[in-house]
C-alpha cells in the first residue's frame, strides 16, 4: 500500500527528501511499549524513543489512565495566575529526590530548550543585579572622592598625566560605565565542548556544534566559551579573563591611587554529565571532580542539564548524584524529556532557593506552563520509575549493562568498523570508524558521518529496528574534516533480552556487510 504523505508540502521539505533518500521517511501512526507502528503495517522496535524521552516506553497504560482520569474529571488546564497545586506537588516531589539540604523553586515550561532558557535568564538576572550593585558602589566611591577633594579643597596628585580633577572623574565615570555595559552587551556563559542544550536563542549559544549555531550568532548577545573535557581548569582562566574591571580612586596621603574591582562576565557554567547529541560522551569522573572543586572555589553558578540524562535514563532521577558532582549543591538543574513520561510536554528548571529571584515567577511565565494535566502525568511517571523499590530504575542499569557489554564484544570483533562503544544506563553510543581501508564508498560515507544513517536505514528496512544518529549528520559537513559517525542506542527500560538480541543480530549483519565491502547490499533497498 502506498500512502500519500504531505510532510514535504507543508512541513519540512528538505528533511523529508533526506529521510526519503535514506528510506527513513516512515509515518508512525501508533506507538505502544517498545514499539512504533507505521502506516504501511510495520512493527518497529524503538531504540531511539524521542532521543531519550521514552524511558517508560510509548503510551504507558498507567499514564494513559492518569490522563484519562484527569480529563474525565475535567482537569483545569488553563488556570494561569492561580495557586497551582499539581505543579506544586510535582515540584515537591522533584525536591524530595535531592538530598543536599537545599530547597529548590521549580519553574515549569514546555520543552527542554525552554527550561535551559529559564536557567540562563535567571542566572543573567542574578549576575546582572550583582554587577549593577558593584557598579553603583564604585560610582558612589568616585562621587564621594570628587566631592571630598572639591569641597575640602584638598590638593591631590592625580595619577598618570591627569591634571584636571573634573576630566579625571569624567574619564573614570565613562570607563566604568563602559565596563558595566560590557556585561550587558556580552554576558558570558561557559559550557563543555560537545554539549547540546537546545535550539532557541540562549541555549543555542552553548550548543557546541557549529552547524547549529552558524548564521544565528546575532540573535543573542550572549557570548559562549567552551572548555575541553580534559582541561576543566580552563574554566578558571575564562572566569578570570572574561571580566569587567572597574577603576576607583583611593587617596593615600596626598596621592590618588587607582584601585580595581574585577567581576567576571561569566554568569554560569552549563553541562550534561553525559553528552547526548554531542555523541554520547560521558564526562570523565576526574573532570567532574575538578569541576566540583572549581564550583566551590569560584562560586560560579552551575546549570546541570539533566534533560536527557535525568528522570531514569541513567538509572536515577538526577544523574549528577552518582558522580563527583554530588559534592556540590547545583544552583540550577534542568529536566524535560522523560519527565513527561513520553506523553506530555513539560520542562522544569530547578533553582536553588537561596539564589532564587523573587520576581522571576512573575517575569518568566508561559501560557501553557504549569498546567495540572502535565503535572499529574509527570508525577505518575516519576512514581512509576520509583515504584517497587525503584525496580525500573534498576532495570535501566541491568539492561543497559547487557547492551553495553554485548556491543563492546561486537567492537572487539569488528575493531576496524567500530571505533568505540560508550555510555551509561540506557544511553549508549556506537561510534563507527572513518573506514579508511574500505572501498571508496565506505571511505566517503565513513568520513562524512553518513555511514551511521545508512546503518540505521538498513536496520529499519530489513529488521524493523529504529536507531538513529545525531541530526547534524543530515547537514552539510565541513569539507576536509572527519565527522563523527555515531549511532545512539536509547531504548526504554522495558526493553527485553529478546529485543536486545534482535538488535545485536541485525547489527552483526550490517557489520558483516561493511566488513566485506559489500556496499551494494547496504544501499540496494
Ligand atoms: N538539553 C539536552 C541535554 C538535550 O539533549 C536536549 C535535546 C535539549 C536540552 C533541548 O530539549 O529538544 O526539548 O528543546 N536533545 C535532543 C537530542 C534534541 O537529540 O538529544 P528540547
Short mmCIF file of C-alpha atoms and ligand atoms in Angstrom, two decimals:
data_model
loop_
_atom_site.label_atom_id
_atom_site.label_comp_id
_atom_site.label_asym_id
_atom_site.label_seq_id
_atom_site.Cartn_x
_atom_site.Cartn_y
_atom_site.Cartn_z
CA UNK A 1 0.00 0.00 0.00
CA UNK A 2 1.43 3.40 -0.94
CA UNK A 3 0.46 6.08 1.50
CA UNK A 4 0.49 9.66 0.31
CA UNK A 5 2.43 11.96 2.63
CA UNK A 6 2.13 15.74 2.76
CA UNK A 7 5.03 16.40 5.17
CA UNK A 8 7.09 17.50 2.19
CA UNK A 9 4.50 20.02 1.03
CA UNK A 10 3.58 21.57 4.32
CA UNK A 11 6.32 20.93 6.89
CA UNK A 12 9.98 20.18 6.22
CA UNK A 13 10.70 19.60 2.53
CA UNK A 14 14.47 19.16 2.80
CA UNK A 15 14.35 16.85 5.78
CA UNK A 16 11.64 14.90 4.01
CA UNK A 17 13.89 14.49 0.97
CA UNK A 18 16.83 13.30 3.04
CA UNK A 19 14.68 10.90 5.04
CA UNK A 20 13.24 9.62 1.84
CA UNK A 21 16.70 9.08 0.30
CA UNK A 22 17.59 7.00 3.35
CA UNK A 23 14.23 5.23 3.42
CA UNK A 24 13.70 6.63 6.88
CA UNK A 25 10.58 8.53 5.79
CA UNK A 26 8.21 6.39 7.78
CA UNK A 27 4.90 7.63 9.08
CA UNK A 28 4.37 6.19 12.54
CA UNK A 29 0.71 6.13 13.36
CA UNK A 30 0.74 4.18 16.59
CA UNK A 31 3.16 3.69 19.45
CA UNK A 32 2.94 1.22 22.28
CA UNK A 33 5.52 -0.02 24.77
CA UNK A 34 8.81 -0.66 22.97
CA UNK A 35 7.21 -0.47 19.51
CA UNK A 36 6.27 2.04 16.84
CA UNK A 37 3.82 1.11 14.08
CA UNK A 38 4.00 2.50 10.54
CA UNK A 39 1.08 3.30 8.28
CA UNK A 40 2.21 0.52 5.95
CA UNK A 41 1.90 -2.12 8.63
CA UNK A 42 5.42 -2.44 10.08
CA UNK A 43 6.10 -3.06 13.77
CA UNK A 44 9.35 -1.38 14.67
CA UNK A 45 11.37 -1.88 17.87
CA UNK A 46 12.19 1.63 19.00
CA UNK A 47 15.75 2.11 20.24
CA UNK A 48 15.51 5.90 19.86
CA UNK A 49 12.41 6.87 21.83
CA UNK A 50 12.44 10.60 21.17
CA UNK A 51 16.19 10.73 21.80
CA UNK A 52 15.82 9.69 25.36
CA UNK A 53 12.19 10.56 26.10
CA UNK A 54 10.56 7.15 26.32
CA UNK A 55 12.24 5.55 29.30
CA UNK A 56 8.80 4.13 30.18
CA UNK A 57 8.10 3.07 26.60
CA UNK A 58 5.37 4.57 24.46
CA UNK A 59 1.92 5.33 25.84
CA UNK A 60 2.39 3.65 29.20
CA UNK A 61 -1.05 2.36 30.31
CA UNK A 62 -0.76 3.84 33.81
CA UNK A 63 -0.03 7.25 32.33
CA UNK A 64 -2.88 6.94 29.88
CA UNK A 65 -5.19 6.07 32.77
CA UNK A 66 -3.93 9.03 34.74
CA UNK A 67 -4.52 11.31 31.80
CA UNK A 68 -7.96 9.85 31.16
CA UNK A 69 -8.93 10.17 34.83
CA UNK A 70 -7.75 13.78 34.85
CA UNK A 71 -9.73 14.56 31.70
CA UNK A 72 -12.80 12.66 32.93
CA UNK A 73 -12.71 14.89 35.98
CA UNK A 74 -12.38 17.90 33.71
CA UNK A 75 -8.94 18.86 35.00
CA UNK A 76 -8.28 22.62 34.97
CA UNK A 77 -5.66 23.07 32.28
CA UNK A 78 -5.94 26.78 31.67
CA UNK A 79 -5.91 28.46 35.04
CA UNK A 80 -2.90 30.72 34.83
CA UNK A 81 -2.16 33.05 37.70
CA UNK A 82 -3.64 30.85 40.38
CA UNK A 83 -2.20 28.61 43.07
CA UNK A 84 -1.48 25.50 41.07
CA UNK A 85 -1.43 22.58 43.43
CA UNK A 86 -0.47 19.81 40.98
CA UNK A 87 2.60 21.73 39.85
CA UNK A 88 3.45 22.35 43.49
CA UNK A 89 3.09 18.61 44.20
CA UNK A 90 5.39 17.82 41.30
CA UNK A 91 7.89 20.45 42.46
CA UNK A 92 7.81 18.98 45.95
CA UNK A 93 8.43 15.50 44.58
CA UNK A 94 11.36 16.75 42.50
CA UNK A 95 12.77 18.29 45.69
CA UNK A 96 12.38 15.05 47.62
CA UNK A 97 14.80 13.29 45.29
CA UNK A 98 17.50 15.86 46.04
CA UNK A 99 19.28 15.19 49.29
CA UNK A 100 21.56 18.21 49.62
CA UNK A 101 19.50 20.05 52.22
CA UNK A 102 18.53 22.81 49.78
CA UNK A 103 15.07 23.86 48.77
CA UNK A 104 14.63 24.33 45.01
CA UNK A 105 11.96 26.51 43.49
CA UNK A 106 10.74 24.95 40.27
CA UNK A 107 9.88 26.93 37.16
CA UNK A 108 7.86 24.79 34.75
CA UNK A 109 7.93 25.19 30.99
CA UNK A 110 7.02 23.29 27.84
CA UNK A 111 10.28 21.93 26.45
CA UNK A 112 13.90 21.24 27.18
CA UNK A 113 15.21 24.35 25.44
CA UNK A 114 12.75 26.46 27.37
CA UNK A 115 13.89 25.08 30.69
CA UNK A 116 17.52 25.87 29.79
CA UNK A 117 16.40 29.32 28.63
CA UNK A 118 14.83 29.92 32.04
CA UNK A 119 18.00 28.87 33.86
CA UNK A 120 20.16 31.15 31.71
CA UNK A 121 17.75 34.05 32.10
CA UNK A 122 17.63 33.64 35.86
CA UNK A 123 21.42 33.37 36.07
CA UNK A 124 21.69 36.52 33.97
CA UNK A 125 19.36 38.44 36.26
CA UNK A 126 21.18 37.40 39.42
CA UNK A 127 24.55 38.24 37.91
CA UNK A 128 23.34 41.48 36.36
CA UNK A 129 21.98 42.65 39.73
CA UNK A 130 25.36 41.90 41.27
CA UNK A 131 27.32 43.74 38.57
CA UNK A 132 24.94 46.69 38.82
CA UNK A 133 25.28 46.85 42.61
CA UNK A 134 29.04 46.88 42.29
CA UNK A 135 28.96 49.46 39.51
CA UNK A 136 26.74 51.69 41.61
CA UNK A 137 29.03 51.25 44.60
CA UNK A 138 32.07 52.18 42.52
CA UNK A 139 30.20 55.22 41.16
CA UNK A 140 29.43 56.29 44.73
CA UNK A 141 33.09 55.90 45.71
CA UNK A 142 34.09 58.04 42.75
CA UNK A 143 31.49 60.71 43.58
CA UNK A 144 32.43 60.76 47.27
CA UNK A 145 36.06 61.11 46.30
CA UNK A 146 35.28 64.01 43.97
CA UNK A 147 33.14 65.90 46.47
CA UNK A 148 35.65 65.37 49.27
CA UNK A 149 38.54 66.67 47.19
CA UNK A 150 36.50 69.50 45.69
CA UNK A 151 34.66 70.59 48.87
CA UNK A 152 37.58 70.30 51.21
CA UNK A 153 39.88 71.87 48.63
CA UNK A 154 42.41 69.07 49.05
CA UNK A 155 45.48 69.37 46.91
CA UNK A 156 45.95 65.99 45.29
CA UNK A 157 48.36 64.45 42.90
CA UNK A 158 46.39 62.67 40.19
CA UNK A 159 47.80 59.50 38.64
CA UNK A 160 49.48 59.35 35.21
CA UNK A 161 49.30 62.52 33.17
CA UNK A 162 45.91 63.55 34.53
CA UNK A 163 45.91 67.07 35.96
CA UNK A 164 42.29 68.12 35.85
CA UNK A 165 40.01 66.71 38.55
CA UNK A 166 36.81 67.05 36.51
CA UNK A 167 38.37 65.34 33.48
CA UNK A 168 39.77 62.65 35.74
CA UNK A 169 36.35 61.99 37.24
CA UNK A 170 34.61 62.02 33.84
CA UNK A 171 37.18 59.63 32.36
CA UNK A 172 36.74 57.16 35.18
CA UNK A 173 32.96 57.52 35.02
CA UNK A 174 32.93 56.80 31.33
CA UNK A 175 35.35 53.92 31.64
CA UNK A 176 33.31 52.29 34.42
CA UNK A 177 30.07 52.77 32.52
CA UNK A 178 31.68 51.02 29.55
CA UNK A 179 32.69 48.13 31.76
CA UNK A 180 29.21 47.89 33.17
CA UNK A 181 27.74 47.92 29.68
CA UNK A 182 30.23 45.29 28.54
CA UNK A 183 28.44 42.82 30.79
CA UNK A 184 25.06 43.84 29.40
CA UNK A 185 26.35 43.67 25.83
CA UNK A 186 28.12 40.36 26.19
CA UNK A 187 27.42 38.31 29.25
CA UNK A 188 29.24 35.02 29.04
CA UNK A 189 28.02 31.51 29.53
CA UNK A 190 30.58 28.77 29.70
CA UNK A 191 29.97 25.18 28.69
CA UNK A 192 31.72 21.97 27.80
CA UNK A 193 32.86 21.22 24.27
CA UNK A 194 30.40 18.88 22.58
CA UNK A 195 27.44 19.97 24.66
CA UNK A 196 23.88 20.31 23.43
CA UNK A 197 21.31 22.41 25.25
CA UNK A 198 18.64 23.21 22.68
CA UNK A 199 17.97 25.42 19.71
CA UNK A 200 16.22 28.54 20.97
CA UNK A 201 18.40 31.66 21.16
CA UNK A 202 20.17 31.38 24.52
CA UNK A 203 20.59 27.57 24.70
CA UNK A 204 21.86 27.69 21.12
CA UNK A 205 24.78 29.81 22.30
CA UNK A 206 26.02 26.94 24.43
CA UNK A 207 25.18 24.21 21.98
CA UNK A 208 28.67 23.37 20.80
CA UNK A 209 28.00 22.04 17.32
CA UNK A 210 28.82 24.86 14.91
CA UNK A 211 26.43 23.55 12.26
CA UNK A 212 23.55 24.56 14.52
CA UNK A 213 24.97 27.88 15.67
CA UNK A 214 26.45 29.26 12.48
CA UNK A 215 24.49 32.11 10.98
CA UNK A 216 22.49 32.73 14.14
CA UNK A 217 25.20 34.48 16.16
CA UNK A 218 23.43 37.83 16.05
CA UNK A 219 20.25 36.56 17.63
CA UNK A 220 21.52 36.95 21.15
CA UNK A 221 24.36 38.95 22.62
CA UNK A 222 25.36 36.16 24.97
CA UNK A 223 28.95 35.11 24.38
CA UNK A 224 29.88 31.50 24.86
CA UNK A 225 33.14 29.93 25.90
CA UNK A 226 33.81 26.21 25.79
CA UNK A 227 36.04 24.08 27.94
CA UNK A 228 37.69 20.79 26.88
CA UNK A 229 36.63 17.70 28.81
CA UNK A 230 40.20 17.09 29.85
CA UNK A 231 41.02 20.70 30.74
CA UNK A 232 38.39 21.77 33.29
CA UNK A 233 40.85 24.21 34.86
CA UNK A 234 40.36 26.34 31.72
CA UNK A 235 37.04 27.37 33.31
CA UNK A 236 39.03 29.18 35.99
CA UNK A 237 41.02 31.07 33.38
CA UNK A 238 37.86 32.03 31.50
CA UNK A 239 36.19 33.34 34.62
CA UNK A 240 39.26 35.42 35.27
CA UNK A 241 39.84 36.62 31.71
CA UNK A 242 36.26 37.47 30.78
CA UNK A 243 35.63 40.12 33.35
CA UNK A 244 34.52 43.71 33.89
CA UNK A 245 37.23 45.70 35.63
CA UNK A 246 36.08 48.82 37.46
CA UNK A 247 38.52 51.58 38.48
CA UNK A 248 38.12 53.72 41.55
CA UNK A 249 40.35 56.29 43.24
CA UNK A 250 41.77 55.92 46.72
CA UNK A 251 43.51 58.80 48.46
CA UNK A 252 46.80 57.73 50.04
CA UNK A 253 48.46 60.71 51.69
CA UNK A 254 48.17 63.43 49.08
CA UNK A 255 48.38 60.95 46.23
CA UNK A 256 45.49 59.40 44.30
CA UNK A 257 45.87 55.72 43.58
CA UNK A 258 43.73 53.79 41.17
CA UNK A 259 42.35 50.58 42.58
CA UNK A 260 40.44 47.95 40.64
CA UNK A 261 37.45 45.76 41.23
CA UNK A 262 37.07 42.79 38.95
CA UNK A 263 33.79 40.97 38.38
CA UNK A 264 33.59 38.12 35.96
CA UNK A 265 31.23 38.32 32.99
CA UNK A 266 30.75 34.54 33.19
CA UNK A 267 27.27 34.27 34.63
CA UNK A 268 27.05 30.48 34.68
CA UNK A 269 28.58 27.22 33.58
CA UNK A 270 26.31 24.66 31.94
CA UNK A 271 26.90 20.97 31.37
CA UNK A 272 25.46 17.49 30.91
CA UNK A 273 27.06 14.62 32.85
CA UNK A 274 26.86 12.52 29.69
CA UNK A 275 26.55 14.38 26.43
CA UNK A 276 23.76 13.13 24.19
CA UNK A 277 23.50 14.94 20.85
CA UNK A 278 27.21 15.64 21.13
CA UNK A 279 27.96 11.96 20.53
CA UNK A 280 27.08 10.03 23.74
CA UNK A 281 30.15 11.22 25.59
CA UNK A 282 30.35 10.70 29.35
CA UNK A 283 32.26 13.49 31.05
CA UNK A 284 35.24 11.81 32.80
CA UNK A 285 34.84 11.37 36.55
CA UNK A 286 38.14 13.17 37.14
CA UNK A 287 36.81 16.20 35.21
CA UNK A 288 33.59 16.18 37.23
CA UNK A 289 35.59 16.09 40.42
CA UNK A 290 37.72 19.05 39.30
CA UNK A 291 34.63 20.94 38.21
CA UNK A 292 33.11 20.38 41.65
CA UNK A 293 36.23 21.95 43.23
CA UNK A 294 36.16 24.86 40.78
CA UNK A 295 32.49 25.41 41.65
CA UNK A 296 33.38 25.64 45.33
CA UNK A 297 36.35 27.88 44.72
CA UNK A 298 34.85 30.36 42.25
CA UNK A 299 31.20 30.24 43.26
CA UNK A 300 30.19 30.23 39.59
CA UNK A 301 26.58 29.03 39.29
CA UNK A 302 26.33 25.59 37.68
CA UNK A 303 23.44 24.60 35.46
CA UNK A 304 23.29 20.81 35.37
CA UNK A 305 21.33 19.93 32.27
CA UNK A 306 19.58 16.66 33.10
CA UNK A 307 17.10 16.96 30.26
CA UNK A 308 18.35 13.77 28.67
CA UNK A 309 20.32 12.13 31.47
CA UNK A 310 17.69 12.67 34.17
CA UNK A 311 14.37 11.01 35.03
CA UNK A 312 15.66 7.48 34.66
CA UNK A 313 17.79 7.39 31.53
CA UNK A 314 20.95 6.74 33.56
CA UNK A 315 19.22 4.77 36.30
CA UNK A 316 18.36 7.63 38.65
CA UNK A 317 16.25 10.76 38.75
CA UNK A 318 19.31 13.04 38.77
CA UNK A 319 22.39 11.53 37.17
CA UNK A 320 24.84 14.01 38.74
CA UNK A 321 24.13 12.47 42.14
CA UNK A 322 26.04 9.35 41.11
CA UNK A 323 29.12 11.35 40.19
CA UNK A 324 31.70 13.54 41.88
CA UNK A 325 29.37 16.48 41.16
CA UNK A 326 27.23 15.29 44.04
CA UNK A 327 29.68 17.15 46.26
CA UNK A 328 28.07 20.41 45.16
CA UNK A 329 24.54 21.76 45.51
CA UNK A 330 23.96 22.89 41.92
CA UNK A 331 22.34 26.29 41.51
CA UNK A 332 20.22 25.03 38.62
CA UNK A 333 19.01 21.67 37.36
CA UNK A 334 17.01 21.36 34.16
CA UNK A 335 14.69 18.47 33.32
CA UNK A 336 12.37 17.66 30.43
CA UNK A 337 12.11 14.67 28.02
CA UNK A 338 11.27 11.67 30.29
CA UNK A 339 9.76 13.92 32.95
CA UNK A 340 6.52 13.93 30.96
CA UNK A 341 6.52 10.14 30.73
CA UNK A 342 6.67 10.44 26.95
CA UNK A 343 3.08 11.66 26.97
CA UNK A 344 3.11 15.33 27.89
CA UNK A 345 5.41 18.20 27.00
CA UNK A 346 6.95 19.56 30.14
CA UNK A 347 10.20 21.17 31.20
CA UNK A 348 11.37 22.08 34.67
CA UNK A 349 14.07 24.45 35.87
CA UNK A 350 15.04 23.85 39.48
CA UNK A 351 16.51 26.98 41.02
CA UNK A 352 18.29 26.79 44.37
CA UNK A 353 16.16 28.62 46.94
CA UNK A 354 18.93 30.81 48.35
CA UNK A 355 19.63 32.43 44.98
CA UNK A 356 16.06 32.46 43.74
CA UNK A 357 14.99 35.86 42.45
CA UNK A 358 11.53 36.51 43.86
CA UNK A 359 10.43 38.45 40.78
CA UNK A 360 11.28 35.58 38.45
CA UNK A 361 7.95 33.81 38.92
CA UNK A 362 6.28 36.90 37.52
CA UNK A 363 8.93 37.88 35.00
CA UNK A 364 9.23 34.46 33.43
CA UNK A 365 5.95 32.71 32.61
CA UNK A 366 4.41 30.91 29.68
CA UNK A 367 0.77 30.35 28.72
CA UNK A 368 0.95 26.58 28.73
CA UNK A 369 3.39 26.05 31.57
CA UNK A 370 2.33 24.70 34.99
CA UNK A 371 -0.81 23.00 33.71
CA UNK A 372 -2.34 20.42 36.04
CA UNK A 373 -2.62 17.77 33.34
CA UNK A 374 1.12 17.68 32.58
CA UNK A 375 1.97 17.88 36.26
CA UNK A 376 -0.25 14.90 37.08
CA UNK A 377 1.22 12.78 34.31
CA UNK A 378 4.76 13.77 35.33
CA UNK A 379 4.09 12.83 38.97
CA UNK A 380 2.84 9.42 37.83
CA UNK A 381 5.85 8.98 35.54
CA UNK A 382 8.21 9.62 38.45
CA UNK A 383 6.21 7.29 40.69
CA UNK A 384 6.41 4.55 38.07
CA UNK A 385 10.19 4.88 38.00
CA UNK A 386 10.37 4.70 41.78
CA UNK A 387 7.73 2.04 42.49
CA UNK A 388 8.63 -1.40 43.86
CA UNK A 389 11.87 -0.17 45.29
CA UNK A 390 12.90 1.55 42.05
CA UNK A 391 12.52 -1.63 40.03
CA UNK A 392 12.52 0.17 36.68
CA UNK A 393 15.50 2.33 37.54
CA UNK A 394 17.44 -0.76 38.49
CA UNK A 395 16.33 -2.40 35.25
CA UNK A 396 17.86 0.53 33.33
CA UNK A 397 21.24 -0.43 34.68
CA UNK A 398 20.75 -4.16 34.15
CA UNK A 399 19.52 -3.89 30.54
CA UNK A 400 21.98 -1.07 29.86
CA UNK A 401 24.82 -3.23 31.17
CA UNK A 402 23.81 -6.10 28.87
CA UNK A 403 23.59 -3.82 25.85
CA UNK A 404 26.89 -2.16 26.58
CA UNK A 405 28.82 -5.39 27.12
CA UNK A 406 27.31 -7.05 24.02
CA UNK A 407 28.15 -4.03 21.90
CA UNK A 408 31.67 -4.00 23.36
CA UNK A 409 32.01 -7.62 22.30
CA UNK A 410 30.99 -6.61 18.79
CA UNK A 411 33.54 -3.83 18.89
CA UNK A 412 36.27 -6.36 19.66
CA UNK A 413 35.08 -8.50 16.74
CA UNK A 414 34.94 -5.59 14.30
CA UNK A 415 37.63 -3.18 15.52
CA UNK A 416 38.12 -1.78 12.02
CA UNK A 417 34.49 -0.72 11.83
CA UNK A 418 33.50 0.12 15.39
CA UNK A 419 35.81 2.71 16.86
CA UNK A 420 34.26 2.91 20.28
CA UNK A 421 31.27 1.86 22.36
CA UNK A 422 30.41 4.04 25.33
CA UNK A 423 27.69 5.26 27.64
CA UNK A 424 25.88 4.54 30.85
CA UNK A 425 22.45 3.23 31.76
CA UNK A 426 20.31 3.23 28.62
CA UNK A 427 22.23 5.96 26.86
CA UNK A 428 24.76 4.17 24.71
CA UNK A 429 26.68 5.27 21.65
CA UNK A 430 28.39 3.19 18.99
CA UNK A 431 30.98 5.21 17.12
CA UNK A 432 31.99 3.94 13.72
CA UNK A 433 35.48 4.45 12.31
CA UNK A 434 36.10 6.61 9.21
CA UNK A 435 36.76 3.30 7.38
CA UNK A 436 39.98 4.43 5.72
CA UNK A 437 40.89 0.96 4.46
CA UNK A 438 37.48 0.20 2.90
CA UNK A 439 36.06 0.77 -0.56
CA UNK A 440 35.79 4.40 -1.78
CA UNK A 441 32.08 4.32 -0.96
CA UNK A 442 32.64 3.30 2.64
CA UNK A 443 35.57 5.71 2.98
CA UNK A 444 33.41 8.62 1.83
CA UNK A 445 30.38 7.76 3.95
CA UNK A 446 32.56 7.00 6.95
CA UNK A 447 34.33 10.34 6.66
CA UNK A 448 31.11 12.32 6.27
CA UNK A 449 29.44 10.62 9.21
CA UNK A 450 26.64 9.40 6.92
CA UNK A 451 27.52 5.76 7.48
CA UNK A 452 25.63 5.72 10.77
CA UNK A 453 22.48 6.87 8.98
CA UNK A 454 22.96 4.19 6.28
CA UNK A 455 23.24 1.58 9.03
CA UNK A 456 20.07 3.00 10.63
CA UNK A 457 18.34 2.81 7.28
CA UNK A 458 19.32 -0.85 6.82
CA UNK A 459 18.23 -1.84 10.31
CA UNK A 460 14.86 -0.21 9.79
CA UNK A 461 14.29 -1.59 6.33
CA UNK A 462 15.32 -5.19 6.92
CA UNK A 463 14.96 -5.71 10.65
CA UNK A 464 12.28 -3.24 11.76
CA UNK A 465 14.67 -1.73 14.25
CA UNK A 466 14.82 2.01 14.79
CA UNK A 467 18.19 3.53 15.69
CA UNK A 468 19.36 7.00 14.73
CA UNK A 469 22.44 9.16 14.51
CA UNK A 470 22.63 12.80 15.64
CA UNK A 471 20.61 15.02 13.34
CA UNK A 472 23.64 17.04 12.23
CA UNK A 473 24.54 14.09 10.06
CA UNK A 474 21.79 15.48 7.83
CA UNK A 475 23.58 18.80 7.39
CA UNK A 476 26.44 19.52 5.01
CA UNK A 477 29.73 18.67 6.69
CA UNK A 478 32.86 20.73 6.89
CA UNK A 479 34.92 19.62 3.86
CA UNK A 480 38.19 18.03 4.75
CA UNK A 481 37.10 17.29 8.29
CA UNK A 482 36.06 13.89 9.57
CA UNK A 483 32.64 13.89 11.08
CA UNK A 484 31.80 11.59 13.93
CA UNK A 485 29.65 8.70 12.80
CA UNK A 486 27.69 7.58 15.80
CA UNK A 487 24.58 5.57 16.48
CA UNK A 488 22.56 6.42 19.55
CA UNK A 489 21.05 3.48 21.39
CA UNK A 490 18.43 4.74 23.86
CA UNK A 491 15.68 2.16 24.36
CA UNK A 492 13.05 2.12 27.12
CA UNK A 493 13.75 0.49 30.48
CA UNK A 494 11.27 -2.18 29.46
CA UNK A 495 13.46 -3.36 26.58
CA UNK A 496 13.64 -7.16 26.70
CA UNK A 497 16.57 -9.53 26.26
CA UNK A 498 14.97 -10.77 23.01
CA UNK A 499 14.75 -7.24 21.64
CA UNK A 500 18.37 -6.59 22.56
CA UNK A 501 19.30 -9.86 20.81
CA UNK A 502 17.34 -8.78 17.74
CA UNK A 503 19.38 -5.58 17.62
CA UNK A 504 22.66 -7.43 18.01
CA UNK A 505 21.81 -9.95 15.28
CA UNK A 506 20.77 -7.20 12.88
CA UNK A 507 23.78 -5.08 13.72
CA UNK A 508 26.15 -8.01 13.21
CA UNK A 509 24.63 -8.50 9.76
CA UNK A 510 25.38 -4.87 8.81
CA UNK A 511 28.89 -5.12 10.22
CA UNK A 512 29.49 -8.19 8.03
CA UNK A 513 28.28 -6.26 5.00
CA UNK A 514 30.71 -3.43 5.73
CA UNK A 515 33.49 -5.88 6.57
CA UNK A 516 33.14 -7.49 3.18
CA UNK A 517 32.94 -4.11 1.40
CA UNK A 518 29.52 -5.08 0.17
CA UNK A 519 28.19 -1.57 -0.28
CA UNK A 520 25.59 -2.71 -2.77
CA UNK A 521 23.75 -4.59 -0.03
CA UNK A 522 23.73 -1.54 2.21
CA UNK A 523 22.16 0.79 -0.33
CA UNK A 524 20.25 -1.62 -2.57
CA UNK A 525 16.90 -1.33 -0.86
N1 LIG B 1 19.37 19.72 26.72
C1 LIG B 1 19.73 18.47 26.39
C2 LIG B 1 20.81 17.79 27.18
C3 LIG B 1 19.12 17.82 25.31
O1 LIG B 1 19.51 16.59 24.98
C4 LIG B 1 18.11 18.50 24.59
C5 LIG B 1 17.52 17.88 23.41
C6 LIG B 1 17.75 19.79 24.99
C7 LIG B 1 18.40 20.37 26.06
C8 LIG B 1 16.69 20.55 24.28
O2 LIG B 1 15.45 19.99 24.53
O3 LIG B 1 14.56 19.48 22.26
O4 LIG B 1 13.04 19.68 24.24
O5 LIG B 1 14.12 21.68 23.30
N2 LIG B 1 18.01 16.89 22.84
C9 LIG B 1 17.56 16.19 21.66
C10 LIG B 1 18.63 15.21 21.24
C11 LIG B 1 17.14 17.08 20.55
O6 LIG B 1 18.67 14.85 20.08
O7 LIG B 1 19.42 14.80 22.05
P1 LIG B 1 14.23 20.23 23.51
#
